[in-house]
mmCIF file with all atom_site columns, C-alpha atoms in Angstrom:
data_model
loop_
_atom_site.group_PDB
_atom_site.id
_atom_site.type_symbol
_atom_site.label_atom_id
_atom_site.label_alt_id
_atom_site.label_comp_id
_atom_site.label_asym_id
_atom_site.label_entity_id
_atom_site.label_seq_id
_atom_site.pdbx_PDB_ins_code
_atom_site.Cartn_x
_atom_site.Cartn_y
_atom_site.Cartn_z
_atom_site.occupancy
_atom_site.B_iso_or_equiv
_atom_site.pdbx_formal_charge
_atom_site.auth_seq_id
_atom_site.auth_comp_id
_atom_site.auth_asym_id
_atom_site.auth_atom_id
_atom_site.pdbx_PDB_model_num
ATOM 1   C CA . MET A 1 1   ? -3.742  -8.465  -0.722  1.00 87.00 ? 1   MET A CA 1
ATOM 2   C CA . ILE A 1 2   ? -0.387  -9.093  -2.419  1.00 90.00 ? 2   ILE A CA 1
ATOM 3   C CA . GLU A 1 3   ? -1.208  -6.799  -5.341  1.00 92.00 ? 3   GLU A CA 1
ATOM 4   C CA . SER A 1 4   ? -2.127  -3.871  -3.097  1.00 93.00 ? 4   SER A CA 1
ATOM 5   C CA . LEU A 1 5   ? 1.046   -4.369  -1.050  1.00 96.00 ? 5   LEU A CA 1
ATOM 6   C CA . THR A 1 6   ? 3.096   -4.571  -4.243  1.00 96.00 ? 6   THR A CA 1
ATOM 7   C CA . VAL A 1 7   ? 1.945   -1.109  -5.295  1.00 96.00 ? 7   VAL A CA 1
ATOM 8   C CA . LEU A 1 8   ? 2.425   0.261   -1.794  1.00 97.00 ? 8   LEU A CA 1
ATOM 9   C CA . ALA A 1 9   ? 5.947   -1.219  -1.566  1.00 97.00 ? 9   ALA A CA 1
ATOM 10  C CA . ALA A 1 10  ? 7.124   0.138   -4.923  1.00 97.00 ? 10  ALA A CA 1
ATOM 11  C CA . ASP A 1 11  ? 9.476   3.093   -4.989  1.00 96.00 ? 11  ASP A CA 1
ATOM 12  C CA . ALA A 1 12  ? 7.922   6.539   -5.378  1.00 97.00 ? 12  ALA A CA 1
ATOM 13  C CA . GLN A 1 13  ? 8.807   6.946   -9.067  1.00 97.00 ? 13  GLN A CA 1
ATOM 14  C CA . THR A 1 14  ? 7.302   3.570   -9.900  1.00 96.00 ? 14  THR A CA 1
ATOM 15  C CA . GLN A 1 15  ? 4.156   4.421   -7.927  1.00 97.00 ? 15  GLN A CA 1
ATOM 16  C CA . ALA A 1 16  ? 3.784   7.770   -9.727  1.00 96.00 ? 16  ALA A CA 1
ATOM 17  C CA . ALA A 1 17  ? 4.220   6.114   -13.127 1.00 95.00 ? 17  ALA A CA 1
ATOM 18  C CA . TRP A 1 18  ? 1.652   3.442   -12.204 1.00 94.00 ? 18  TRP A CA 1
ATOM 19  C CA . LEU A 1 19  ? -0.846  6.105   -11.132 1.00 94.00 ? 19  LEU A CA 1
ATOM 20  C CA . ALA A 1 20  ? -0.367  8.010   -14.385 1.00 94.00 ? 20  ALA A CA 1
ATOM 21  C CA . LYS A 1 21  ? -0.657  4.845   -16.483 1.00 92.00 ? 21  LYS A CA 1
ATOM 22  C CA . CYS A 1 22  ? -3.853  3.806   -14.702 1.00 91.00 ? 22  CYS A CA 1
ATOM 23  C CA . GLY A 1 23  ? -5.282  7.334   -14.667 1.00 90.00 ? 23  GLY A CA 1
ATOM 24  C CA . VAL A 1 24  ? -6.011  7.339   -10.936 1.00 93.00 ? 24  VAL A CA 1
ATOM 25  C CA . MET A 1 25  ? -5.205  9.614   -8.008  1.00 93.00 ? 25  MET A CA 1
ATOM 26  C CA . THR A 1 26  ? -2.611  8.936   -5.311  1.00 95.00 ? 26  THR A CA 1
ATOM 27  C CA . ASP A 1 27  ? -5.218  7.931   -2.755  1.00 94.00 ? 27  ASP A CA 1
ATOM 28  C CA . GLU A 1 28  ? -6.030  4.893   -4.909  1.00 93.00 ? 28  GLU A CA 1
ATOM 29  C CA . ILE A 1 29  ? -2.916  3.228   -3.466  1.00 95.00 ? 29  ILE A CA 1
ATOM 30  C CA . ALA A 1 30  ? -4.345  3.508   0.043   1.00 95.00 ? 30  ALA A CA 1
ATOM 31  C CA . LEU A 1 31  ? -7.914  2.731   -1.016  1.00 94.00 ? 31  LEU A CA 1
ATOM 32  C CA . ASP A 1 32  ? -6.821  -0.475  -2.721  1.00 93.00 ? 32  ASP A CA 1
ATOM 33  C CA . PHE A 1 33  ? -4.889  -1.503  0.383   1.00 95.00 ? 33  PHE A CA 1
ATOM 34  C CA . ASP A 1 34  ? -7.883  -0.647  2.578   1.00 96.00 ? 34  ASP A CA 1
ATOM 35  C CA . HIS A 1 35  ? -10.174 -2.893  0.537   1.00 93.00 ? 35  HIS A CA 1
ATOM 36  C CA . ALA A 1 36  ? -7.732  -5.777  0.753   1.00 93.00 ? 36  ALA A CA 1
ATOM 37  C CA . PHE A 1 37  ? -7.009  -5.187  4.440   1.00 95.00 ? 37  PHE A CA 1
ATOM 38  C CA . GLY A 1 38  ? -10.719 -5.495  5.189   1.00 94.00 ? 38  GLY A CA 1
ATOM 39  C CA . MET A 1 39  ? -10.383 -9.211  4.466   1.00 93.00 ? 39  MET A CA 1
ATOM 40  C CA . ALA A 1 40  ? -7.261  -9.796  6.604   1.00 94.00 ? 40  ALA A CA 1
ATOM 41  C CA . GLY A 1 41  ? -9.126  -11.102 9.646   1.00 91.00 ? 41  GLY A CA 1
ATOM 42  C CA . SER A 1 42  ? -11.092 -13.615 7.600   1.00 93.00 ? 42  SER A CA 1
ATOM 43  C CA . LEU A 1 43  ? -7.975  -14.689 5.727   1.00 92.00 ? 43  LEU A CA 1
ATOM 44  C CA . MET A 1 44  ? -6.170  -15.254 9.023   1.00 92.00 ? 44  MET A CA 1
ATOM 45  C CA . LEU A 1 45  ? -9.051  -17.350 10.380  1.00 92.00 ? 45  LEU A CA 1
ATOM 46  C CA . ALA A 1 46  ? -8.998  -19.391 7.173   1.00 94.00 ? 46  ALA A CA 1
ATOM 47  C CA . GLY A 1 47  ? -5.283  -20.033 7.652   1.00 92.00 ? 47  GLY A CA 1
ATOM 48  C CA . CYS A 1 48  ? -4.230  -17.965 4.640   1.00 92.00 ? 48  CYS A CA 1
ATOM 49  C CA . LEU A 1 49  ? -2.405  -15.286 6.650   1.00 92.00 ? 49  LEU A CA 1
ATOM 50  C CA . THR A 1 50  ? -0.336  -15.596 9.801   1.00 92.00 ? 50  THR A CA 1
ATOM 51  C CA . ARG A 1 51  ? -0.744  -13.398 12.872  1.00 93.00 ? 51  ARG A CA 1
ATOM 52  C CA . ARG A 1 52  ? 2.656   -11.900 12.079  1.00 93.00 ? 52  ARG A CA 1
ATOM 53  C CA . VAL A 1 53  ? 1.521   -10.835 8.625   1.00 94.00 ? 53  VAL A CA 1
ATOM 54  C CA . VAL A 1 54  ? -1.760  -9.444  9.962   1.00 95.00 ? 54  VAL A CA 1
ATOM 55  C CA . ALA A 1 55  ? 0.181   -7.462  12.583  1.00 96.00 ? 55  ALA A CA 1
ATOM 56  C CA . GLY A 1 56  ? 2.311   -6.003  9.793   1.00 96.00 ? 56  GLY A CA 1
ATOM 57  C CA . LEU A 1 57  ? -0.797  -5.165  7.793   1.00 97.00 ? 57  LEU A CA 1
ATOM 58  C CA . GLN A 1 58  ? -2.239  -3.411  10.842  1.00 97.00 ? 58  GLN A CA 1
ATOM 59  C CA . GLU A 1 59  ? 0.898   -1.250  11.029  1.00 97.00 ? 59  GLU A CA 1
ATOM 60  C CA . VAL A 1 60  ? 0.508   -0.303  7.370   1.00 98.00 ? 60  VAL A CA 1
ATOM 61  C CA . ASP A 1 61  ? -3.150  0.497   7.960   1.00 97.00 ? 61  ASP A CA 1
ATOM 62  C CA . ALA A 1 62  ? -2.370  2.653   11.002  1.00 97.00 ? 62  ALA A CA 1
ATOM 63  C CA . THR A 1 63  ? 0.264   4.559   9.032   1.00 97.00 ? 63  THR A CA 1
ATOM 64  C CA . LEU A 1 64  ? -2.121  5.302   6.169   1.00 97.00 ? 64  LEU A CA 1
ATOM 65  C CA . ASN A 1 65  ? -4.908  6.237   8.585   1.00 95.00 ? 65  ASN A CA 1
ATOM 66  C CA . ALA A 1 66  ? -2.626  8.699   10.370  1.00 94.00 ? 66  ALA A CA 1
ATOM 67  C CA . MET A 1 67  ? -1.902  10.335  7.019   1.00 95.00 ? 67  MET A CA 1
ATOM 68  C CA . SER A 1 68  ? -5.618  10.656  6.314   1.00 91.00 ? 68  SER A CA 1
ATOM 69  C CA . SER A 1 69  ? -6.504  13.019  9.125   1.00 80.00 ? 69  SER A CA 1
ATOM 70  C CA . GLU A 1 70  ? -8.023  16.393  8.341   1.00 82.00 ? 70  GLU A CA 1
ATOM 71  C CA . GLY A 1 71  ? -5.639  18.970  6.941   1.00 85.00 ? 71  GLY A CA 1
ATOM 72  C CA . ASN A 1 72  ? -3.307  16.475  5.279   1.00 90.00 ? 72  ASN A CA 1
ATOM 73  C CA . ALA A 1 73  ? -4.324  16.889  1.643   1.00 91.00 ? 73  ALA A CA 1
ATOM 74  C CA . ASP A 1 74  ? -0.719  17.724  0.729   1.00 94.00 ? 74  ASP A CA 1
ATOM 75  C CA . ARG A 1 75  ? 0.271   14.176  1.731   1.00 95.00 ? 75  ARG A CA 1
ATOM 76  C CA . TRP A 1 76  ? -1.886  12.749  -1.067  1.00 95.00 ? 76  TRP A CA 1
ATOM 77  C CA . THR A 1 77  ? -0.145  14.286  -4.070  1.00 95.00 ? 77  THR A CA 1
ATOM 78  C CA . ARG A 1 78  ? 2.144   12.425  -6.430  1.00 95.00 ? 78  ARG A CA 1
ATOM 79  C CA . ASP A 1 79  ? 5.027   14.626  -5.271  1.00 96.00 ? 79  ASP A CA 1
ATOM 80  C CA . ALA A 1 80  ? 4.389   13.542  -1.680  1.00 97.00 ? 80  ALA A CA 1
ATOM 81  C CA . LEU A 1 81  ? 5.116   9.940   -2.641  1.00 97.00 ? 81  LEU A CA 1
ATOM 82  C CA . SER A 1 82  ? 8.812   10.830  -2.773  1.00 97.00 ? 82  SER A CA 1
ATOM 83  C CA . THR A 1 83  ? 8.965   13.460  -0.018  1.00 97.00 ? 83  THR A CA 1
ATOM 84  C CA . ASP A 1 84  ? 6.520   12.486  2.728   1.00 97.00 ? 84  ASP A CA 1
ATOM 85  C CA . GLU A 1 85  ? 7.819   10.409  5.649   1.00 96.00 ? 85  GLU A CA 1
ATOM 86  C CA . GLY A 1 86  ? 4.434   8.679   6.009   1.00 97.00 ? 86  GLY A CA 1
ATOM 87  C CA . TRP A 1 87  ? 4.715   7.276   2.486   1.00 98.00 ? 87  TRP A CA 1
ATOM 88  C CA . ALA A 1 88  ? 8.284   6.189   3.191   1.00 98.00 ? 88  ALA A CA 1
ATOM 89  C CA . LEU A 1 89  ? 7.159   4.394   6.351   1.00 98.00 ? 89  LEU A CA 1
ATOM 90  C CA . ALA A 1 90  ? 4.178   2.749   4.617   1.00 98.00 ? 90  ALA A CA 1
ATOM 91  C CA . ARG A 1 91  ? 6.529   1.619   1.853   1.00 98.00 ? 91  ARG A CA 1
ATOM 92  C CA . ARG A 1 92  ? 8.998   0.069   4.337   1.00 98.00 ? 92  ARG A CA 1
ATOM 93  C CA . LEU A 1 93  ? 6.208   -1.702  6.238   1.00 98.00 ? 93  LEU A CA 1
ATOM 94  C CA . ALA A 1 94  ? 4.647   -3.052  3.029   1.00 98.00 ? 94  ALA A CA 1
ATOM 95  C CA . ARG A 1 95  ? 8.047   -4.348  1.941   1.00 98.00 ? 95  ARG A CA 1
ATOM 96  C CA . GLN A 1 96  ? 8.514   -6.128  5.260   1.00 97.00 ? 96  GLN A CA 1
ATOM 97  C CA . VAL A 1 97  ? 5.134   -7.852  4.961   1.00 97.00 ? 97  VAL A CA 1
ATOM 98  C CA . LEU A 1 98  ? 5.825   -8.930  1.384   1.00 96.00 ? 98  LEU A CA 1
ATOM 99  C CA . VAL A 1 99  ? 9.197   -10.392 2.342   1.00 96.00 ? 99  VAL A CA 1
ATOM 100 C CA . VAL A 1 100 ? 7.562   -12.422 5.116   1.00 94.00 ? 100 VAL A CA 1
ATOM 101 C CA . GLU A 1 101 ? 4.632   -13.509 2.957   1.00 92.00 ? 101 GLU A CA 1
ATOM 102 C CA . VAL A 1 102 ? 6.244   -14.183 -0.445  1.00 92.00 ? 102 VAL A CA 1
ATOM 103 C CA . GLY A 1 103 ? 9.991   -13.949 0.155   1.00 93.00 ? 103 GLY A CA 1
ATOM 104 C CA . GLU A 1 104 ? 10.605  -10.715 -1.758  1.00 94.00 ? 104 GLU A CA 1
ATOM 105 C CA . TRP A 1 105 ? 9.080   -7.276  -2.094  1.00 92.00 ? 105 TRP A CA 1
ATOM 106 C CA . GLN A 1 106 ? 9.932   -6.357  -5.681  1.00 90.00 ? 106 GLN A CA 1
ATOM 107 C CA . ARG A 1 107 ? 7.173   -7.673  -7.889  1.00 90.00 ? 107 ARG A CA 1
ATOM 108 C CA . PRO A 1 108 ? 5.519   -6.529  -11.131 1.00 89.00 ? 108 PRO A CA 1
ATOM 109 C CA . LEU A 1 109 ? 2.828   -3.957  -10.465 1.00 89.00 ? 109 LEU A CA 1
ATOM 110 C CA . PRO A 1 110 ? -0.695  -5.138  -11.213 1.00 88.00 ? 110 PRO A CA 1
ATOM 111 C CA . GLY A 1 111 ? -2.925  -3.714  -13.863 1.00 82.00 ? 111 GLY A CA 1
ATOM 112 C CA . ILE A 1 112 ? -6.254  -2.273  -12.828 1.00 74.00 ? 112 ILE A CA 1
ATOM 113 C CA . THR A 1 113 ? -9.526  -1.566  -14.539 1.00 64.00 ? 113 THR A CA 1
ATOM 114 C CA . VAL A 1 114 ? -11.137 1.747   -13.735 1.00 62.00 ? 114 VAL A CA 1
ATOM 115 C CA . VAL A 1 115 ? -14.889 1.977   -14.189 1.00 57.00 ? 115 VAL A CA 1
ATOM 116 C CA . ARG A 1 116 ? -16.061 5.544   -14.701 1.00 60.00 ? 116 ARG A CA 1
#
């Protein structure tokens, strides 16, 4: 969960560089968050996440889902990372959750392995 939020919270230039380095498309940021978010309920029940954090994660999820509606392909470009208000909002929300969960939002971006 923390790794996906770290990428989502990073500034747009850092996100674009990470995408280029990893050789993946912009939507990978949201897909990675979506996979991690799928475990939030179980992690809360296990005592690993607080209700406050899960509520913040739900806000991030709702923001990304709103961006995913039909006709929004332009929101999923690397350029959109620095110009789209949805990305700015998702970034702010992810930062808030990280501050609550780990005390800071600026963290080293994770490496990923892409299987093709």
